[in-house]
Short mmCIF file of C-alpha atoms in Angstrom, two decimals:
data_model
loop_
_atom_site.label_atom_id
_atom_site.label_comp_id
_atom_site.label_asym_id
_atom_site.label_seq_id
_atom_site.Cartn_x
_atom_site.Cartn_y
_atom_site.Cartn_z
CA MET A 27 51.73 -30.94 24.19
CA ARG A 28 51.38 -32.90 20.13
CA GLU A 29 54.92 -31.68 19.12
CA SER A 30 56.58 -32.94 22.36
CA MET A 31 54.80 -36.12 23.09
CA LEU A 32 55.10 -37.94 19.78
CA ASN A 33 58.18 -38.28 19.38
CA LYS A 34 60.50 -35.82 21.63
CA CYS A 35 60.05 -36.85 25.14
CA PRO A 36 62.39 -36.67 27.88
CA VAL A 37 66.36 -38.87 27.10
CA SER A 38 67.58 -41.45 29.22
CA SER A 39 71.21 -41.54 29.21
CA TYR A 40 73.42 -43.66 27.52
CA ASP A 41 74.67 -44.82 30.66
CA GLN A 42 70.53 -46.24 31.45
CA VAL A 43 70.62 -47.49 27.77
CA CYS A 44 73.47 -49.43 28.80
CA GLU A 45 72.04 -50.58 32.00
CA VAL A 46 69.04 -52.02 29.41
CA PHE A 47 71.25 -54.08 27.08
CA LYS A 48 73.35 -55.49 30.23
CA LYS A 49 70.51 -56.90 32.17
CA GLU A 50 68.09 -58.28 28.44
CA LEU A 51 71.79 -59.21 26.48
CA GLY A 52 74.44 -59.10 28.83
CA GLU A 53 76.36 -57.39 27.09
CA THR A 54 76.64 -52.94 25.93
CA PRO A 55 75.99 -51.62 22.69
CA ASP A 56 79.78 -51.17 22.05
CA LYS A 57 80.02 -55.22 22.12
CA ILE A 58 76.88 -55.56 19.85
CA PHE A 59 77.15 -53.04 17.38
CA THR A 60 79.87 -52.28 15.21
CA GLU A 61 78.45 -48.25 15.82
CA PHE A 62 75.40 -47.57 17.90
CA ASN A 63 75.14 -43.69 18.12
CA PRO A 64 74.12 -42.91 22.06
CA VAL A 65 71.95 -39.95 20.85
CA PRO A 66 68.49 -41.41 19.96
CA ILE A 67 66.85 -39.84 16.81
CA ALA A 68 63.23 -40.23 19.13
CA SER A 69 62.36 -40.71 22.17
CA ALA A 70 58.69 -41.38 23.77
CA SER A 71 56.75 -41.59 26.29
CA LEU A 72 57.93 -45.51 27.20
CA ALA A 73 61.14 -45.90 24.85
CA GLN A 74 63.79 -44.37 22.41
CA VAL A 75 64.99 -45.69 19.36
CA HIS A 76 68.99 -45.26 18.48
CA VAL A 77 70.52 -46.35 15.13
CA ALA A 78 73.25 -48.45 14.97
CA HIS A 79 74.80 -50.39 12.56
CA THR A 80 75.35 -54.89 12.87
CA HIS A 81 78.51 -56.51 12.17
CA ASP A 82 76.96 -57.88 9.00
CA GLY A 83 76.55 -53.77 7.51
CA ARG A 84 73.18 -53.93 8.37
CA LYS A 85 71.32 -50.20 9.22
CA VAL A 86 69.27 -50.68 12.03
CA ALA A 87 66.92 -48.83 14.29
CA VAL A 88 66.76 -50.30 17.77
CA LYS A 89 63.98 -49.36 20.09
CA VAL A 90 65.10 -49.36 23.82
CA GLN A 91 62.82 -48.74 26.83
CA HIS A 92 62.95 -46.25 29.20
CA THR A 93 64.45 -47.71 32.74
CA HIS A 94 62.54 -48.67 35.57
CA MET A 95 59.47 -47.92 33.11
CA THR A 96 57.75 -50.83 34.76
CA ASP A 97 57.77 -49.18 38.29
CA THR A 98 57.01 -45.61 37.00
CA ALA A 99 54.03 -47.57 34.86
CA ALA A 100 52.61 -48.83 38.23
CA ALA A 101 52.42 -45.24 39.31
CA ASP A 102 51.31 -43.73 36.58
CA HIS A 103 48.18 -46.11 36.54
CA ALA A 104 47.68 -45.27 40.26
CA THR A 105 47.56 -41.62 39.58
CA VAL A 106 45.40 -42.01 36.49
CA ASP A 107 42.78 -44.19 38.45
CA LEU A 108 42.99 -41.60 41.68
CA ILE A 109 42.11 -39.01 39.55
CA VAL A 110 39.60 -40.14 37.05
CA ASN A 111 37.41 -41.14 40.77
CA THR A 112 38.34 -38.20 42.73
CA LEU A 113 36.98 -36.30 39.56
CA HIS A 114 33.50 -38.80 39.11
CA ARG A 115 32.77 -38.40 42.89
CA ILE A 116 32.92 -34.66 42.49
CA PHE A 117 31.61 -34.10 39.08
CA PRO A 118 29.47 -37.20 38.85
CA SER A 119 28.90 -36.80 34.51
CA PHE A 120 32.39 -36.27 34.54
CA ASP A 121 32.93 -40.48 34.19
CA TYR A 122 35.96 -41.36 32.80
CA ARG A 123 36.29 -44.65 34.74
CA TRP A 124 36.53 -46.86 32.33
CA LEU A 125 39.52 -45.22 31.43
CA VAL A 126 41.88 -46.59 34.66
CA ASP A 127 40.23 -50.25 32.65
CA GLU A 128 41.72 -49.24 29.79
CA ILE A 129 45.23 -48.33 30.38
CA HIS A 130 45.16 -51.44 32.96
CA GLU A 131 44.68 -53.01 30.29
CA SER A 132 46.67 -52.38 27.25
CA LEU A 133 49.79 -50.89 29.27
CA PRO A 134 51.29 -54.11 30.27
CA LYS A 135 50.99 -55.19 26.15
CA GLU A 136 52.95 -52.37 25.12
CA LEU A 137 55.28 -52.87 28.02
CA ASP A 138 56.47 -55.78 26.41
CA PHE A 139 58.05 -55.03 22.80
CA LEU A 140 57.82 -59.36 21.69
CA VAL A 141 54.07 -58.40 22.10
CA GLU A 142 55.06 -55.27 19.41
CA ALA A 143 56.78 -57.19 16.97
CA LYS A 144 53.87 -59.90 16.75
CA ASN A 145 51.75 -57.61 16.13
CA SER A 146 53.50 -56.37 12.90
CA GLU A 147 54.24 -59.74 11.71
CA LYS A 148 50.54 -60.21 11.92
CA CYS A 149 49.23 -57.22 10.30
CA MET A 150 51.53 -57.78 7.26
CA ASP A 151 50.71 -61.07 7.35
CA ASN A 152 46.57 -60.58 7.39
CA PHE A 153 47.54 -57.78 4.48
CA ARG A 154 48.89 -60.80 2.43
CA LYS A 155 46.41 -62.80 3.06
CA LEU A 156 42.98 -60.49 2.95
CA SER A 157 43.87 -56.95 1.09
CA PRO A 158 46.54 -58.73 -1.70
CA HIS A 159 45.52 -55.76 -3.91
CA ILE A 160 47.67 -53.19 -1.90
CA ALA A 161 49.61 -55.36 0.03
CA ASP A 162 52.80 -54.48 -1.88
CA TYR A 163 51.73 -50.12 -0.90
CA VAL A 164 51.96 -51.25 2.87
CA TYR A 165 54.72 -52.06 5.24
CA ALA A 166 56.18 -52.48 8.19
CA PRO A 167 59.81 -52.46 9.32
CA LYS A 168 61.85 -56.18 9.56
CA VAL A 169 62.49 -57.39 13.40
CA TYR A 170 65.58 -59.03 14.15
CA TRP A 171 64.51 -61.50 16.61
CA ASN A 172 68.22 -62.66 17.78
CA LEU A 173 68.18 -59.70 19.38
CA SER A 174 64.83 -58.39 20.50
CA THR A 175 63.59 -58.78 24.23
CA SER A 176 60.69 -57.27 26.16
CA LYS A 177 62.47 -54.38 26.48
CA LEU A 178 64.64 -54.38 23.58
CA LEU A 179 63.33 -54.32 19.98
CA MET A 180 66.41 -54.24 16.71
CA MET A 181 64.37 -53.47 13.72
CA GLU A 182 65.85 -52.61 9.58
CA PHE A 183 66.12 -48.94 9.64
CA MET A 184 63.07 -47.07 7.28
CA ASP A 185 64.21 -43.94 5.77
CA GLY A 186 61.51 -41.69 4.47
CA ALA A 187 59.05 -39.07 4.86
CA GLN A 188 56.57 -38.38 7.82
CA ILE A 189 53.62 -38.29 7.35
CA ASN A 190 52.84 -34.68 7.47
CA ASP A 191 55.77 -33.23 5.88
CA VAL A 192 54.36 -32.70 2.48
CA LYS A 193 57.95 -30.75 1.68
CA THR A 194 59.71 -33.86 1.89
CA MET A 195 57.16 -35.69 0.33
CA ARG A 196 57.10 -33.43 -2.82
CA LYS A 197 61.28 -33.69 -3.58
CA LEU A 198 60.47 -37.11 -2.90
CA GLY A 199 58.38 -37.03 -6.34
CA ILE A 200 55.29 -38.68 -4.04
CA GLN A 201 51.87 -36.29 -4.10
CA PRO A 202 49.95 -35.97 -0.89
CA SER A 203 46.52 -36.47 -2.45
CA GLU A 204 47.98 -40.47 -3.27
CA VAL A 205 49.07 -40.24 0.05
CA SER A 206 46.00 -39.86 1.81
CA LYS A 207 44.49 -41.43 -0.22
CA LEU A 208 46.43 -44.87 1.05
CA VAL A 209 45.95 -43.83 4.14
CA SER A 210 42.72 -44.35 3.99
CA GLN A 211 42.51 -47.29 1.84
CA THR A 212 44.70 -48.86 4.73
CA PHE A 213 43.15 -48.81 7.36
CA ALA A 214 39.95 -49.33 6.20
CA GLU A 215 41.27 -52.74 5.77
CA MET A 216 42.12 -53.28 9.00
CA MET A 217 39.29 -52.12 10.83
CA PHE A 218 36.44 -53.30 8.19
CA LYS A 219 38.06 -56.89 6.54
CA HIS A 220 41.02 -57.66 9.27
CA GLY A 221 39.60 -56.76 12.37
CA PHE A 222 43.01 -56.55 14.05
CA VAL A 223 43.77 -52.76 13.92
CA HIS A 224 46.84 -50.32 14.84
CA CYS A 225 45.17 -47.35 16.98
CA ASP A 226 48.00 -45.25 17.24
CA PRO A 227 48.30 -43.57 13.79
CA HIS A 228 49.90 -40.44 14.66
CA ALA A 229 52.19 -38.81 12.60
CA ALA A 230 55.36 -39.86 14.25
CA ASN A 231 54.34 -43.37 13.44
CA LEU A 232 53.28 -43.41 9.74
CA LEU A 233 56.33 -42.72 7.22
CA VAL A 234 55.89 -42.31 3.21
CA ARG A 235 58.53 -43.59 0.94
CA PRO A 236 58.52 -44.12 -3.35
CA MET A 237 58.02 -47.73 -3.68
CA PRO A 238 61.18 -49.87 -3.69
CA SER A 239 62.70 -51.07 -7.22
CA ARG A 240 59.77 -49.05 -9.48
CA SER A 241 59.87 -46.18 -11.20
CA ASN A 242 56.32 -45.15 -10.89
CA LYS A 243 56.92 -43.49 -7.71
CA LYS A 244 53.90 -44.53 -6.28
CA PRO A 245 53.56 -44.10 -2.56
CA GLN A 246 54.43 -46.61 -0.33
CA LEU A 247 52.97 -46.01 3.63
CA VAL A 248 55.72 -47.62 6.95
CA LEU A 249 53.81 -48.91 9.68
CA LEU A 250 55.66 -47.80 12.82
CA ASP A 251 55.09 -48.48 16.70
CA HIS A 252 53.17 -51.70 16.94
CA GLY A 253 52.63 -51.71 20.39
CA LEU A 254 49.14 -50.98 20.49
CA TYR A 255 46.24 -53.23 18.31
CA LYS A 256 42.95 -53.99 19.04
CA GLU A 257 40.80 -56.76 18.31
CA LEU A 258 37.48 -56.74 16.28
CA ASP A 259 35.26 -59.69 16.43
CA VAL A 260 32.98 -59.82 13.57
CA SER A 261 30.07 -59.00 14.59
CA THR A 262 31.51 -55.35 16.00
CA ARG A 263 33.15 -54.98 13.11
CA THR A 264 30.74 -56.00 10.38
CA ASN A 265 28.23 -53.47 12.60
CA TYR A 266 30.88 -51.03 12.37
CA ALA A 267 31.74 -51.40 8.60
CA ALA A 268 27.56 -50.88 8.46
CA LEU A 269 27.92 -47.99 10.51
CA TRP A 270 29.96 -46.06 8.45
CA LYS A 271 28.57 -46.80 5.38
CA ALA A 272 25.21 -45.44 6.29
CA LEU A 273 27.38 -42.59 6.92
CA VAL A 274 28.93 -42.47 3.48
CA PHE A 275 25.42 -43.34 1.96
CA ALA A 276 23.77 -40.14 4.54
CA ASP A 277 21.22 -43.62 5.48
CA ALA A 278 19.59 -42.28 8.59
CA LYS A 279 17.34 -45.17 9.48
CA ALA A 280 21.01 -47.54 9.26
CA ILE A 281 23.12 -45.09 11.47
CA LYS A 282 20.50 -45.51 13.93
CA GLU A 283 20.12 -48.85 13.76
CA ASN A 284 23.56 -49.63 13.74
CA SER A 285 24.55 -47.28 16.79
CA VAL A 286 22.00 -49.12 18.86
CA LYS A 287 23.79 -52.38 18.11
CA LEU A 288 27.19 -50.84 18.48
CA GLY A 289 26.02 -49.55 22.38
CA ALA A 290 25.18 -45.65 21.58
CA GLY A 291 21.78 -46.22 22.20
CA GLU A 292 18.61 -44.71 20.30
CA ASP A 293 19.01 -41.42 22.41
CA LEU A 294 22.83 -40.89 21.56
CA CYS A 295 23.33 -42.32 18.08
CA ALA A 296 22.90 -38.95 16.52
CA LEU A 297 25.62 -37.62 18.75
CA PHE A 298 27.32 -40.98 18.14
CA ALA A 299 27.56 -39.90 14.27
CA GLY A 300 29.01 -36.31 14.83
CA ILE A 301 31.84 -37.73 16.86
CA LEU A 302 32.44 -40.21 14.02
CA THR A 303 31.87 -37.96 11.04
CA MET A 304 33.09 -34.57 12.81
CA ARG A 305 29.74 -33.04 11.82
CA PRO A 306 26.68 -31.65 12.55
CA TRP A 307 23.45 -34.17 12.37
CA ASN A 308 21.59 -32.29 9.89
CA ARG A 309 24.73 -32.58 7.46
CA VAL A 310 25.24 -36.53 8.59
CA ILE A 311 21.96 -37.04 7.09
CA ASP A 312 22.28 -34.78 4.21
CA PRO A 313 22.52 -36.11 0.62
CA ALA A 314 24.65 -33.97 -0.94
CA VAL A 315 27.52 -36.03 -2.64
CA ASP A 316 30.34 -34.11 0.10
CA HIS A 317 28.17 -33.67 3.19
CA LEU A 318 30.91 -35.52 5.29
CA VAL A 319 33.57 -33.79 4.22
CA ILE A 320 35.31 -30.90 6.47
CA GLN A 321 37.24 -28.60 5.15
CA GLY A 322 39.21 -27.26 8.26
CA SER A 323 38.17 -23.54 8.55
CA GLU A 324 37.30 -21.33 10.99
CA SER A 325 33.68 -21.50 11.23
CA ASP A 326 34.60 -25.98 11.47
CA ARG A 327 36.20 -25.52 14.15
CA SER A 328 34.58 -23.64 16.01
CA GLU A 329 31.78 -24.73 15.43
CA LEU A 330 33.00 -28.30 16.47
CA GLN A 331 34.31 -26.32 20.32
CA MET A 332 30.49 -25.24 20.55
CA TYR A 333 29.49 -29.02 20.26
CA ALA A 334 31.72 -30.01 22.64
CA SER A 335 31.11 -27.40 25.28
CA GLN A 336 27.10 -27.80 24.95
CA TYR A 337 27.02 -31.54 24.79
CA PHE A 338 30.21 -32.40 27.47
CA SER A 339 27.85 -34.33 29.59
CA GLU A 340 26.41 -36.46 26.68
CA ILE A 341 29.70 -36.80 25.71
CA SER A 342 30.81 -38.55 28.65
CA GLU A 343 27.91 -40.65 28.50
CA LEU A 344 28.24 -42.34 25.09
CA LEU A 345 32.16 -42.80 26.51
CA ARG A 346 31.10 -44.67 28.78
CA ARG A 347 28.49 -46.28 27.04
CA LEU A 348 30.49 -47.52 23.97
CA PRO A 349 32.85 -51.03 24.34
CA ARG A 350 36.42 -50.10 24.79
CA VAL A 351 37.42 -51.33 21.16
CA ILE A 352 35.23 -49.06 19.82
CA LEU A 353 36.34 -45.76 21.85
CA LEU A 354 40.07 -47.21 20.51
CA MET A 355 38.34 -47.07 16.81
CA LEU A 356 37.23 -43.41 17.98
CA LYS A 357 40.69 -42.89 19.15
CA THR A 358 42.40 -43.79 15.31
CA ASN A 359 39.54 -41.59 13.71
CA ASP A 360 41.09 -38.73 15.00
CA CYS A 361 44.60 -40.00 14.29
CA LEU A 362 43.62 -40.48 11.00
CA ARG A 363 41.24 -37.14 10.24
CA SER A 364 44.52 -35.07 12.39
CA VAL A 365 47.02 -37.03 9.12
CA ASN A 366 44.43 -36.32 6.36
CA ASN A 367 44.50 -32.82 7.75
CA ALA A 368 48.16 -32.06 7.23
CA LEU A 369 48.09 -33.84 3.62
CA LEU A 370 45.23 -32.22 2.20
CA GLN A 371 44.67 -29.32 4.76
CA GLY A 372 41.07 -30.96 5.28
CA SER A 373 39.58 -33.63 4.64
CA SER A 374 38.21 -35.17 0.89
CA LEU A 375 35.63 -36.74 -0.99
CA GLU A 376 37.83 -39.49 -2.15
CA THR A 377 38.49 -40.52 1.23
CA PHE A 378 35.10 -41.08 1.59
CA LEU A 379 34.20 -43.14 -1.51
CA ILE A 380 37.06 -45.60 -0.29
CA ILE A 381 35.89 -45.90 3.59
CA GLY A 382 32.34 -46.10 1.72
CA LYS A 383 33.71 -48.94 -1.01
CA ILE A 384 35.58 -50.86 2.02
CA SER A 385 33.05 -51.00 4.45
CA SER A 386 30.26 -51.78 1.54
CA GLU A 387 32.32 -54.33 0.29
CA ALA A 388 33.27 -55.79 4.03
CA VAL A 389 29.32 -56.16 5.08
CA ILE A 390 28.02 -57.49 1.83
CA GLU A 391 30.90 -60.59 2.61
CA ALA A 392 29.96 -60.78 5.42
CA LYS A 393 26.14 -61.36 4.81
CA LYS A 394 27.41 -63.54 1.87
CA TYR A 395 28.72 -65.71 4.66
CA GLU A 396 25.72 -65.84 6.33
CA THR A 397 23.22 -66.54 3.80
CA ARG A 398 21.91 -69.60 2.41
CA SER A 399 18.75 -69.26 0.71
CA LEU A 400 19.00 -68.72 -2.86
CA LEU A 401 16.44 -65.39 -2.58
CA ARG A 402 18.19 -64.02 0.38
CA ARG A 403 21.45 -64.57 -2.33
CA LEU A 404 19.85 -63.08 -5.30
CA SER A 405 18.65 -59.77 -2.79
CA VAL A 406 22.25 -59.77 -0.97
CA TRP A 407 23.24 -59.36 -4.85
CA LEU A 408 21.28 -56.52 -5.78
CA GLU A 409 22.21 -54.82 -2.72
CA GLU A 410 26.01 -54.99 -4.23
CA ILE A 411 24.76 -53.98 -7.55
CA SER A 412 23.46 -50.66 -5.67
CA VAL A 413 26.58 -49.76 -3.79
CA GLU A 414 28.25 -50.16 -6.74
CA ALA A 415 26.16 -48.21 -8.82
CA ARG A 416 25.51 -45.10 -5.56
CA LEU A 417 29.69 -45.10 -5.48
CA LEU A 418 29.85 -44.50 -8.98
CA GLY A 419 27.86 -41.93 -8.60
CA MET A 420 29.57 -40.14 -6.24
CA GLN A 421 32.83 -40.77 -8.19
CA LEU A 422 30.84 -38.74 -11.32
CA ALA A 423 30.11 -35.79 -9.07
CA LEU A 424 33.81 -36.18 -8.01
CA TRP A 425 35.20 -35.60 -11.43
CA LEU A 426 32.09 -32.91 -12.14
CA LEU A 427 33.70 -31.05 -9.06
CA GLN A 428 37.43 -31.40 -10.31
CA LEU A 429 36.24 -30.52 -13.73
CA ARG A 430 34.64 -27.02 -12.55
CA LYS A 431 37.95 -26.29 -10.26
CA ALA A 432 39.74 -27.12 -12.98
CA LEU A 433 37.94 -25.05 -16.09
CA PRO A 434 38.95 -21.03 -15.83
CA TRP A 435 35.57 -19.37 -16.25
#
């Protein structure tokens, strides 16, 4: 399912594509472009992408919504509604009715490509304003507004390796470990600082290429498909950042406090931490520097399957309690874990150092903003020094681990 659903879904015929063009722009593709490849390079559930050349010589990617998608989506929504509610009546512990509400809210936005275009521009604007230190290393294709509508989206064509194509990456002179760090930093900045998050970062939506006009072969991350974004209000964003800070530093008290603030409840906070990290509670609160690192071994997978089966009803209850925006963060988290696994065959301590650093910065910034008294400002300043010291200690531990692996004895 993963292989086929990402970018190899059933394809609309060229006649159907022409039907969308005539309805949206009044002309067929052959009149609008000097060249239009009728065979799509990718097809997902809502749309497919064709390569074309404009009259002024630009190579573009044209995203075309599948015909009758609005009617099909309405039928799909009704089907999911029926299935979920029927299952809940038969099996009360299987309560995924929140999923119906989420589809009802997000699907109309994903079906409007002008929303997607605005999301991509807002995302880049956030990096320029709020994360200028990595803004050059994150990119979204330029949108050509004059030929874009709610069902057609014309964008700059992007060449690059798919994020899970390690072989091509290496041929381009790009190190997968550098890409992993960039992906972690990019999405941590979105979640903890911007509060405007790309919630569909699966392999088909992330490309990597060498930095344009540079010889150092540093990677640039290209974000595709900006249809599904979620905004976190300041309180939710700060609490989520504080939770991840606590997870990285194995702070059991803060994990529980922030899990409760996010709606998990005291009884399910350990489960919430486990779902976020894919680690059992005894590992989550283990003071070892690499306590959250997943090796991706068969025993790890078996352990996770056992927990999923054993705590099915509790997991269902947790998903029911959490705000829907946090559910989308869980989905984003899982996509990013899959990407890191493809790049590194597991996760790395460096990934969690990045998450710990950016989440800590977000929490401290929030405290500075709300703090007025001199004594409170001093407390925040001391916390900032403490965090930097702990991160430095973790970085030194990482270097020692790398050195130990490199030594021949």
